[in-house]
């Protein structure tokens, strides 16, 4: 690989692996969509323990589980497609080489496809872990104390929130894997395209976390719940 390839690859891993840390630093200054949603989900679990019927809460969790299952299934199909090309032998790689804008050695093409595969596999594992935690949360909703119970509902809701928030965070990480998989796929066209893909994906993710209409709406909702 050339020096430009290594530089673009370093930028990719720094952005991909450092995204959560950078987002955490930004969140300490002015908040972020993830931080606001974590607070809102905690409020949800607190409200859930004060409802006599938990049917709505169970349905909401079921919807989240279905969404995570859909993304996990789709991710698995993409993994199979990329792995089929990567491990399909010399003929499969030669046929796929026409996708790129430049002629590259077979080893470098394998490295480019492997990077896409790693992103998708990491996302798939995130979806699976999110699904497991969501099912655990569903069990907590089902076992939530009744209104006449002497169980500490506040402590119970905090415990449920501490389980639900990591579950949805893992789901978000899985979705974020698609962004970086697309950036990795841009490497097929050259290292400069990889760098551009990384910057574009990272910038789009930050925009949606900080300045998108959804982020502003959720930030306003958190202020109302805090007040």
mmCIF file of C-alpha atoms in Angstrom:
data_model
loop_
_atom_site.group_PDB
_atom_site.id
_atom_site.type_symbol
_atom_site.label_atom_id
_atom_site.label_comp_id
_atom_site.label_asym_id
_atom_site.label_seq_id
_atom_site.Cartn_x
_atom_site.Cartn_y
_atom_site.Cartn_z
ATOM 1 C CA UNK A 1 0.000 0.000 0.000
ATOM 2 C CA UNK A 2 1.091 3.544 -0.655
ATOM 3 C CA UNK A 3 1.671 6.177 2.009
ATOM 4 C CA UNK A 4 -1.645 7.819 1.079
ATOM 5 C CA UNK A 5 -3.446 4.504 1.633
ATOM 6 C CA UNK A 6 -1.924 4.182 5.105
ATOM 7 C CA UNK A 7 -2.808 7.781 5.975
ATOM 8 C CA UNK A 8 -6.430 7.344 4.834
ATOM 9 C CA UNK A 9 -6.646 4.054 6.734
ATOM 10 C CA UNK A 10 -5.314 5.712 9.895
ATOM 11 C CA UNK A 11 -7.940 8.440 9.541
ATOM 12 C CA UNK A 12 -10.610 5.782 9.132
ATOM 13 C CA UNK A 13 -9.725 3.897 12.314
ATOM 14 C CA UNK A 14 -9.214 7.085 14.314
ATOM 15 C CA UNK A 15 -12.696 8.282 13.323
ATOM 16 C CA UNK A 16 -14.416 4.909 13.663
ATOM 17 C CA UNK A 17 -12.919 3.847 16.989
ATOM 18 C CA UNK A 18 -12.743 7.358 18.435
ATOM 19 C CA UNK A 19 -16.274 8.440 17.547
ATOM 20 C CA UNK A 20 -17.780 7.647 20.952
ATOM 21 C CA UNK A 21 -14.999 9.454 22.802
ATOM 22 C CA UNK A 22 -15.314 12.542 20.607
ATOM 23 C CA UNK A 23 -19.087 12.490 20.961
ATOM 24 C CA UNK A 24 -18.703 12.220 24.736
ATOM 25 C CA UNK A 25 -16.504 15.316 24.804
ATOM 26 C CA UNK A 26 -19.025 17.237 22.727
ATOM 27 C CA UNK A 27 -21.859 16.009 24.927
ATOM 28 C CA UNK A 28 -20.200 17.396 28.065
ATOM 29 C CA UNK A 29 -20.263 20.895 26.586
ATOM 30 C CA UNK A 30 -23.695 21.146 25.045
ATOM 31 C CA UNK A 31 -25.329 17.757 25.110
ATOM 32 C CA UNK A 32 -25.937 15.340 22.264
ATOM 33 C CA UNK A 33 -28.848 13.387 20.875
ATOM 34 C CA UNK A 34 -27.560 10.179 22.478
ATOM 35 C CA UNK A 35 -27.201 11.815 25.896
ATOM 36 C CA UNK A 36 -30.657 13.391 25.653
ATOM 37 C CA UNK A 37 -32.208 10.092 24.622
ATOM 38 C CA UNK A 38 -30.504 8.312 27.520
ATOM 39 C CA UNK A 39 -32.181 10.753 29.912
ATOM 40 C CA UNK A 40 -35.562 10.389 28.173
ATOM 41 C CA UNK A 41 -35.387 6.589 28.305
ATOM 42 C CA UNK A 42 -34.640 6.777 32.029
ATOM 43 C CA UNK A 43 -37.733 8.935 32.466
ATOM 44 C CA UNK A 44 -39.671 6.369 30.446
ATOM 45 C CA UNK A 45 -38.662 3.568 32.796
ATOM 46 C CA UNK A 46 -39.578 5.733 35.773
ATOM 47 C CA UNK A 47 -43.021 6.430 34.326
ATOM 48 C CA UNK A 48 -43.449 2.740 33.490
ATOM 49 C CA UNK A 49 -43.184 1.747 37.150
ATOM 50 C CA UNK A 50 -46.070 4.087 37.994
ATOM 51 C CA UNK A 51 -48.448 2.631 35.401
ATOM 52 C CA UNK A 52 -50.860 -0.080 36.363
ATOM 53 C CA UNK A 53 -50.832 -1.592 32.870
ATOM 54 C CA UNK A 54 -47.459 -2.087 31.125
ATOM 55 C CA UNK A 55 -48.951 -3.087 27.770
ATOM 56 C CA UNK A 56 -47.843 0.080 25.956
ATOM 57 C CA UNK A 57 -44.307 -0.241 27.307
ATOM 58 C CA UNK A 58 -44.128 -3.864 26.156
ATOM 59 C CA UNK A 59 -45.363 -2.907 22.694
ATOM 60 C CA UNK A 60 -42.755 -0.151 22.406
ATOM 61 C CA UNK A 61 -40.011 -2.578 23.354
ATOM 62 C CA UNK A 62 -41.387 -5.111 20.880
ATOM 63 C CA UNK A 63 -41.139 -2.506 18.129
ATOM 64 C CA UNK A 64 -37.505 -1.826 19.041
ATOM 65 C CA UNK A 65 -36.750 -5.555 19.037
ATOM 66 C CA UNK A 66 -38.312 -5.939 15.576
ATOM 67 C CA UNK A 67 -36.233 -3.028 14.265
ATOM 68 C CA UNK A 68 -33.015 -4.509 15.640
ATOM 69 C CA UNK A 69 -33.917 -7.924 14.189
ATOM 70 C CA UNK A 70 -34.489 -6.389 10.759
ATOM 71 C CA UNK A 71 -31.132 -4.602 10.791
ATOM 72 C CA UNK A 72 -29.340 -7.715 12.047
ATOM 73 C CA UNK A 73 -30.860 -9.841 9.257
ATOM 74 C CA UNK A 74 -29.970 -7.257 6.616
ATOM 75 C CA UNK A 75 -26.454 -6.983 8.001
ATOM 76 C CA UNK A 76 -26.011 -10.743 7.817
ATOM 77 C CA UNK A 77 -26.984 -10.733 4.127
ATOM 78 C CA UNK A 78 -24.430 -7.998 3.408
ATOM 79 C CA UNK A 79 -21.746 -9.920 5.300
ATOM 80 C CA UNK A 80 -22.504 -13.016 3.223
ATOM 81 C CA UNK A 81 -22.294 -11.005 -0.007
ATOM 82 C CA UNK A 82 -18.941 -9.382 0.816
ATOM 83 C CA UNK A 83 -17.503 -12.622 2.222
ATOM 84 C CA UNK A 84 -18.614 -14.440 -0.927
ATOM 85 C CA UNK A 85 -16.482 -12.118 -3.047
ATOM 86 C CA UNK A 86 -13.564 -12.032 -0.614
ATOM 87 C CA UNK A 87 -13.337 -15.801 -0.208
ATOM 88 C CA UNK A 88 -14.734 -16.765 -3.598
ATOM 89 C CA UNK A 89 -11.361 -17.282 -5.188
ATOM 90 C CA UNK A 90 -9.338 -15.482 -7.825
ATOM 91 C CA UNK A 91 -12.153 -15.364 -10.386
ATOM 92 C CA UNK A 92 -14.548 -13.656 -7.985
ATOM 93 C CA UNK A 93 -11.952 -11.025 -7.124
ATOM 94 C CA UNK A 94 -11.111 -10.396 -10.779
ATOM 95 C CA UNK A 95 -14.760 -9.902 -11.580
ATOM 96 C CA UNK A 96 -15.185 -7.504 -8.678
ATOM 97 C CA UNK A 97 -12.018 -5.526 -9.525
ATOM 98 C CA UNK A 98 -13.939 -3.718 -12.260
ATOM 99 C CA UNK A 99 -15.871 -1.840 -9.548
ATOM 100 C CA UNK A 100 -12.840 0.238 -8.616
ATOM 101 C CA UNK A 101 -11.632 3.225 -10.548
ATOM 102 C CA UNK A 102 -8.040 2.036 -10.562
ATOM 103 C CA UNK A 103 -6.212 -1.225 -11.049
ATOM 104 C CA UNK A 104 -4.968 -2.588 -7.734
ATOM 105 C CA UNK A 105 -3.080 -5.728 -6.702
ATOM 106 C CA UNK A 106 -5.155 -8.648 -5.492
ATOM 107 C CA UNK A 107 -3.820 -8.360 -1.925
ATOM 108 C CA UNK A 108 -4.826 -4.708 -1.712
ATOM 109 C CA UNK A 109 -8.273 -5.463 -3.091
ATOM 110 C CA UNK A 110 -8.650 -8.170 -0.452
ATOM 111 C CA UNK A 111 -7.662 -5.653 2.230
ATOM 112 C CA UNK A 112 -10.292 -3.203 1.000
ATOM 113 C CA UNK A 113 -13.028 -5.814 1.030
ATOM 114 C CA UNK A 114 -11.856 -7.070 4.423
ATOM 115 C CA UNK A 115 -12.262 -3.558 5.860
ATOM 116 C CA UNK A 116 -15.882 -3.451 4.673
ATOM 117 C CA UNK A 117 -16.417 -6.925 6.126
ATOM 118 C CA UNK A 118 -14.970 -5.906 9.498
ATOM 119 C CA UNK A 119 -17.318 -2.905 9.706
ATOM 120 C CA UNK A 120 -20.355 -5.023 8.882
ATOM 121 C CA UNK A 121 -19.337 -7.779 11.287
ATOM 122 C CA UNK A 122 -18.834 -5.319 14.129
ATOM 123 C CA UNK A 123 -22.276 -3.876 13.391
ATOM 124 C CA UNK A 124 -23.843 -7.345 13.341
ATOM 125 C CA UNK A 125 -22.386 -8.165 16.750
ATOM 126 C CA UNK A 126 -23.719 -4.841 18.073
ATOM 127 C CA UNK A 127 -27.213 -5.679 16.820
ATOM 128 C CA UNK A 128 -27.095 -9.135 18.415
ATOM 129 C CA UNK A 129 -25.999 -7.678 21.761
ATOM 130 C CA UNK A 130 -28.686 -4.997 21.504
ATOM 131 C CA UNK A 131 -31.319 -7.673 20.911
ATOM 132 C CA UNK A 132 -30.253 -9.644 23.972
ATOM 133 C CA UNK A 133 -30.328 -6.576 26.202
ATOM 134 C CA UNK A 134 -33.720 -5.522 24.825
ATOM 135 C CA UNK A 135 -35.123 -8.932 25.716
ATOM 136 C CA UNK A 136 -33.676 -8.560 29.219
ATOM 137 C CA UNK A 137 -35.362 -5.160 29.467
ATOM 138 C CA UNK A 138 -38.660 -6.675 28.354
ATOM 139 C CA UNK A 139 -38.372 -9.134 31.236
ATOM 140 C CA UNK A 140 -37.825 -6.250 33.650
ATOM 141 C CA UNK A 141 -40.906 -4.486 32.310
ATOM 142 C CA UNK A 142 -42.894 -7.657 32.849
ATOM 143 C CA UNK A 143 -41.607 -7.965 36.418
ATOM 144 C CA UNK A 144 -42.057 -4.285 37.305
ATOM 145 C CA UNK A 145 -43.622 -3.831 40.774
ATOM 146 C CA UNK A 146 -47.345 -3.265 41.025
ATOM 147 C CA UNK A 147 -48.648 0.027 42.368
ATOM 148 C CA UNK A 148 -49.525 -1.531 45.728
ATOM 149 C CA UNK A 149 -46.098 -3.194 46.024
ATOM 150 C CA UNK A 150 -43.582 -1.984 48.591
ATOM 151 C CA UNK A 151 -40.690 -2.414 46.164
ATOM 152 C CA UNK A 152 -38.584 0.703 45.644
ATOM 153 C CA UNK A 153 -39.923 1.747 42.233
ATOM 154 C CA UNK A 154 -37.315 4.476 41.805
ATOM 155 C CA UNK A 155 -34.429 2.054 42.263
ATOM 156 C CA UNK A 156 -36.128 -0.451 39.977
ATOM 157 C CA UNK A 157 -36.636 2.146 37.230
ATOM 158 C CA UNK A 158 -32.977 3.194 37.470
ATOM 159 C CA UNK A 159 -31.912 -0.441 37.099
ATOM 160 C CA UNK A 160 -34.181 -0.826 34.068
ATOM 161 C CA UNK A 161 -32.776 2.376 32.562
ATOM 162 C CA UNK A 162 -29.226 1.144 33.103
ATOM 163 C CA UNK A 163 -30.130 -1.893 31.010
ATOM 164 C CA UNK A 164 -32.222 -0.169 28.341
ATOM 165 C CA UNK A 165 -29.728 2.597 27.581
ATOM 166 C CA UNK A 166 -26.806 0.270 26.734
ATOM 167 C CA UNK A 167 -29.180 -1.817 24.617
ATOM 168 C CA UNK A 168 -30.208 1.151 22.485
ATOM 169 C CA UNK A 169 -26.613 2.418 22.432
ATOM 170 C CA UNK A 170 -25.515 -0.919 20.966
ATOM 171 C CA UNK A 171 -28.288 -0.603 18.392
ATOM 172 C CA UNK A 172 -27.030 2.881 17.471
ATOM 173 C CA UNK A 173 -23.489 1.543 17.130
ATOM 174 C CA UNK A 174 -24.759 -1.130 14.752
ATOM 175 C CA UNK A 175 -26.498 1.463 12.586
ATOM 176 C CA UNK A 176 -23.362 3.614 12.675
ATOM 177 C CA UNK A 177 -21.470 0.638 11.264
ATOM 178 C CA UNK A 178 -23.333 1.124 7.973
ATOM 179 C CA UNK A 179 -21.951 4.658 7.660
ATOM 180 C CA UNK A 180 -18.371 3.502 8.107
ATOM 181 C CA UNK A 181 -18.906 0.445 5.899
ATOM 182 C CA UNK A 182 -19.903 2.828 3.108
ATOM 183 C CA UNK A 183 -16.808 4.911 3.820
ATOM 184 C CA UNK A 184 -14.691 1.736 3.693
ATOM 185 C CA UNK A 185 -16.306 0.762 0.380
ATOM 186 C CA UNK A 186 -15.169 4.111 -1.057
ATOM 187 C CA UNK A 187 -11.594 2.824 -0.691
ATOM 188 C CA UNK A 188 -12.266 0.685 -3.778
ATOM 189 C CA UNK A 189 -11.981 3.897 -5.782
ATOM 190 C CA UNK A 190 -8.728 4.988 -4.129
ATOM 191 C CA UNK A 191 -7.340 6.315 -0.834
ATOM 192 C CA UNK A 192 -8.556 9.860 -1.401
ATOM 193 C CA UNK A 193 -12.098 8.533 -1.760
ATOM 194 C CA UNK A 194 -11.656 6.647 1.518
ATOM 195 C CA UNK A 195 -10.589 9.848 3.289
ATOM 196 C CA UNK A 196 -13.509 11.729 1.753
ATOM 197 C CA UNK A 197 -15.906 8.967 2.786
ATOM 198 C CA UNK A 198 -14.633 9.023 6.364
ATOM 199 C CA UNK A 199 -14.903 12.804 6.676
ATOM 200 C CA UNK A 200 -18.372 12.797 5.097
ATOM 201 C CA UNK A 201 -19.673 9.981 7.309
ATOM 202 C CA UNK A 202 -18.185 11.476 10.462
ATOM 203 C CA UNK A 203 -19.521 14.929 9.663
ATOM 204 C CA UNK A 204 -22.993 13.600 8.866
ATOM 205 C CA UNK A 205 -23.114 11.621 12.105
ATOM 206 C CA UNK A 206 -22.069 14.645 14.164
ATOM 207 C CA UNK A 207 -24.598 16.855 12.403
ATOM 208 C CA UNK A 208 -27.397 14.433 13.156
ATOM 209 C CA UNK A 209 -26.269 14.238 16.775
ATOM 210 C CA UNK A 210 -25.935 17.965 17.352
ATOM 211 C CA UNK A 211 -27.740 20.151 14.832
ATOM 212 C CA UNK A 212 -30.398 18.094 13.058
ATOM 213 C CA UNK A 213 -34.107 18.915 13.583
ATOM 214 C CA UNK A 214 -34.499 15.615 15.448
ATOM 215 C CA UNK A 215 -31.648 16.493 17.821
ATOM 216 C CA UNK A 216 -33.132 19.930 18.533
ATOM 217 C CA UNK A 217 -36.604 18.487 19.133
ATOM 218 C CA UNK A 218 -35.302 15.862 21.546
ATOM 219 C CA UNK A 219 -33.180 18.474 23.327
ATOM 220 C CA UNK A 220 -36.288 20.619 23.841
ATOM 221 C CA UNK A 221 -38.244 17.610 25.089
ATOM 222 C CA UNK A 222 -35.520 16.841 27.612
ATOM 223 C CA UNK A 223 -35.667 20.413 28.910
ATOM 224 C CA UNK A 224 -39.412 20.061 29.424
ATOM 225 C CA UNK A 225 -38.981 16.768 31.262
ATOM 226 C CA UNK A 226 -36.212 18.246 33.400
ATOM 227 C CA UNK A 227 -38.345 21.239 34.344
#
